[in-house]
């Protein structure tokens, strides 16, 4: 399974709504952050905005709407097994990117760590 497919399936299992514009943008943000852990949120948003044909502020707004619409903090907390308090977009992207990095094996089955989705 490709990394992108693993990201999509993980987010769907967590309950993120695929119909919202922010869903695809979140997938791109996780991929960009996974590729460059030193990237700033601004640079990630600029890259994603160019791919999606929108502005950097639209990416930020769409992500925030996605996160609040599905109670991302509670879902991430259940995924990683801790109380995850509501924080900014970067922290949510970083936690998801770390989870994807730890649990995805390119070309093989994913390893599930601890908590069920």
Short mmCIF file of N, CA and C in Angstrom, two decimals, residues 17-67:
data_model
loop_
_atom_site.label_atom_id
_atom_site.label_comp_id
_atom_site.label_asym_id
_atom_site.label_seq_id
_atom_site.Cartn_x
_atom_site.Cartn_y
_atom_site.Cartn_z
N UNK A 17 -13.84 13.46 7.82
CA UNK A 17 -14.82 13.54 6.75
C UNK A 17 -14.14 13.84 5.41
N UNK A 18 -14.24 12.91 4.49
CA UNK A 18 -13.57 13.05 3.19
C UNK A 18 -14.24 14.09 2.31
N UNK A 19 -15.47 14.46 2.61
CA UNK A 19 -16.19 15.42 1.77
C UNK A 19 -15.70 16.85 1.97
N UNK A 20 -15.02 17.12 3.06
CA UNK A 20 -14.52 18.47 3.31
C UNK A 20 -13.25 18.72 2.51
N UNK A 21 -13.10 19.94 2.02
CA UNK A 21 -11.91 20.31 1.24
C UNK A 21 -10.61 20.07 1.99
N UNK A 22 -10.65 20.25 3.28
CA UNK A 22 -9.45 20.10 4.08
C UNK A 22 -8.91 18.68 4.13
N UNK A 23 -9.71 17.68 3.78
CA UNK A 23 -9.25 16.29 3.86
C UNK A 23 -8.07 16.06 2.94
N UNK A 24 -8.21 16.39 1.66
CA UNK A 24 -7.09 16.21 0.72
C UNK A 24 -5.91 17.08 1.10
N UNK A 25 -6.20 18.27 1.57
CA UNK A 25 -5.12 19.17 1.97
C UNK A 25 -4.37 18.62 3.17
N UNK A 26 -5.08 17.99 4.10
CA UNK A 26 -4.41 17.36 5.24
C UNK A 26 -3.52 16.22 4.78
N UNK A 27 -3.99 15.43 3.84
CA UNK A 27 -3.16 14.33 3.30
C UNK A 27 -1.87 14.88 2.71
N UNK A 28 -1.98 15.95 1.93
CA UNK A 28 -0.78 16.57 1.33
C UNK A 28 0.13 17.14 2.42
N UNK A 29 -0.45 17.77 3.44
CA UNK A 29 0.36 18.34 4.53
C UNK A 29 1.14 17.24 5.26
N UNK A 30 0.48 16.13 5.53
CA UNK A 30 1.15 15.02 6.22
C UNK A 30 2.30 14.49 5.36
N UNK A 31 2.08 14.35 4.05
CA UNK A 31 3.14 13.88 3.16
C UNK A 31 4.30 14.85 3.13
N UNK A 32 4.01 16.15 3.02
CA UNK A 32 5.08 17.16 2.96
C UNK A 32 5.87 17.19 4.26
N UNK A 33 5.17 17.13 5.39
CA UNK A 33 5.85 17.16 6.68
C UNK A 33 6.67 15.89 6.89
N UNK A 34 6.17 14.76 6.41
CA UNK A 34 6.91 13.50 6.53
C UNK A 34 8.20 13.56 5.71
N UNK A 35 8.16 14.25 4.58
CA UNK A 35 9.34 14.36 3.72
C UNK A 35 10.37 15.34 4.28
N UNK A 36 9.92 16.38 4.97
CA UNK A 36 10.83 17.40 5.49
C UNK A 36 10.37 17.83 6.88
N UNK A 37 10.93 17.21 7.90
CA UNK A 37 10.52 17.49 9.29
C UNK A 37 10.93 18.89 9.76
N UNK A 38 11.81 19.55 9.03
CA UNK A 38 12.22 20.89 9.43
C UNK A 38 11.38 21.97 8.76
N UNK A 39 10.45 21.58 7.92
CA UNK A 39 9.62 22.55 7.20
C UNK A 39 8.73 23.32 8.17
N UNK A 40 8.51 24.58 7.85
CA UNK A 40 7.59 25.38 8.65
C UNK A 40 6.17 25.16 8.15
N UNK A 41 5.22 25.49 8.99
CA UNK A 41 3.82 25.36 8.60
C UNK A 41 3.55 26.24 7.37
N UNK A 42 4.13 27.43 7.36
CA UNK A 42 3.93 28.33 6.25
C UNK A 42 4.40 27.75 4.92
N UNK A 43 5.56 27.12 4.93
CA UNK A 43 6.08 26.53 3.69
C UNK A 43 5.24 25.33 3.26
N UNK A 44 4.77 24.55 4.22
CA UNK A 44 3.92 23.41 3.89
C UNK A 44 2.61 23.91 3.29
N UNK A 45 2.01 24.92 3.92
CA UNK A 45 0.76 25.47 3.40
C UNK A 45 0.94 26.05 1.99
N UNK A 46 2.08 26.70 1.75
CA UNK A 46 2.34 27.25 0.40
C UNK A 46 2.42 26.13 -0.63
N UNK A 47 3.12 25.06 -0.31
CA UNK A 47 3.21 23.93 -1.24
C UNK A 47 1.85 23.30 -1.50
N UNK A 48 1.09 23.10 -0.46
CA UNK A 48 -0.23 22.49 -0.59
C UNK A 48 -1.17 23.41 -1.35
N UNK A 49 -1.10 24.70 -1.08
CA UNK A 49 -1.94 25.67 -1.78
C UNK A 49 -1.65 25.65 -3.28
N UNK A 50 -0.38 25.52 -3.65
CA UNK A 50 -0.03 25.47 -5.07
C UNK A 50 -0.59 24.21 -5.74
N UNK A 51 -0.54 23.09 -5.04
CA UNK A 51 -1.07 21.84 -5.57
C UNK A 51 -2.60 21.90 -5.70
N UNK A 52 -3.25 22.49 -4.71
CA UNK A 52 -4.72 22.50 -4.66
C UNK A 52 -5.34 23.70 -5.36
N UNK A 53 -4.53 24.65 -5.80
CA UNK A 53 -5.04 25.81 -6.50
C UNK A 53 -5.82 26.77 -5.62
N UNK A 54 -5.30 27.02 -4.42
CA UNK A 54 -5.96 27.95 -3.51
C UNK A 54 -4.89 28.76 -2.79
N UNK A 55 -5.30 29.56 -1.83
CA UNK A 55 -4.34 30.38 -1.08
C UNK A 55 -3.87 29.65 0.18
N UNK A 56 -2.76 30.14 0.71
CA UNK A 56 -2.20 29.59 1.94
C UNK A 56 -3.20 29.72 3.09
N UNK A 57 -3.89 30.85 3.17
CA UNK A 57 -4.87 31.05 4.25
C UNK A 57 -6.08 30.13 4.08
N UNK A 58 -6.43 29.78 2.84
CA UNK A 58 -7.54 28.85 2.61
C UNK A 58 -7.18 27.46 3.12
N UNK A 59 -5.92 27.06 2.93
CA UNK A 59 -5.47 25.75 3.45
C UNK A 59 -5.60 25.73 4.96
N UNK A 60 -5.13 26.77 5.62
CA UNK A 60 -5.20 26.84 7.08
C UNK A 60 -6.65 26.80 7.57
N UNK A 61 -7.52 27.56 6.93
CA UNK A 61 -8.93 27.60 7.31
C UNK A 61 -9.60 26.25 7.09
N UNK A 62 -9.32 25.61 5.95
CA UNK A 62 -9.92 24.31 5.64
C UNK A 62 -9.47 23.24 6.64
N UNK A 63 -8.21 23.28 7.02
CA UNK A 63 -7.71 22.31 8.00
C UNK A 63 -8.37 22.53 9.36
N UNK A 64 -8.47 23.77 9.78
CA UNK A 64 -9.09 24.05 11.07
C UNK A 64 -10.55 23.60 11.07
N UNK A 65 -11.26 23.84 9.97
CA UNK A 65 -12.65 23.41 9.85
C UNK A 65 -12.73 21.88 9.91
N UNK A 66 -11.81 21.21 9.25
CA UNK A 66 -11.78 19.74 9.28
C UNK A 66 -11.52 19.25 10.69
N UNK A 67 -10.56 19.85 11.38
CA UNK A 67 -10.20 19.41 12.73
C UNK A 67 -11.32 19.64 13.73
#
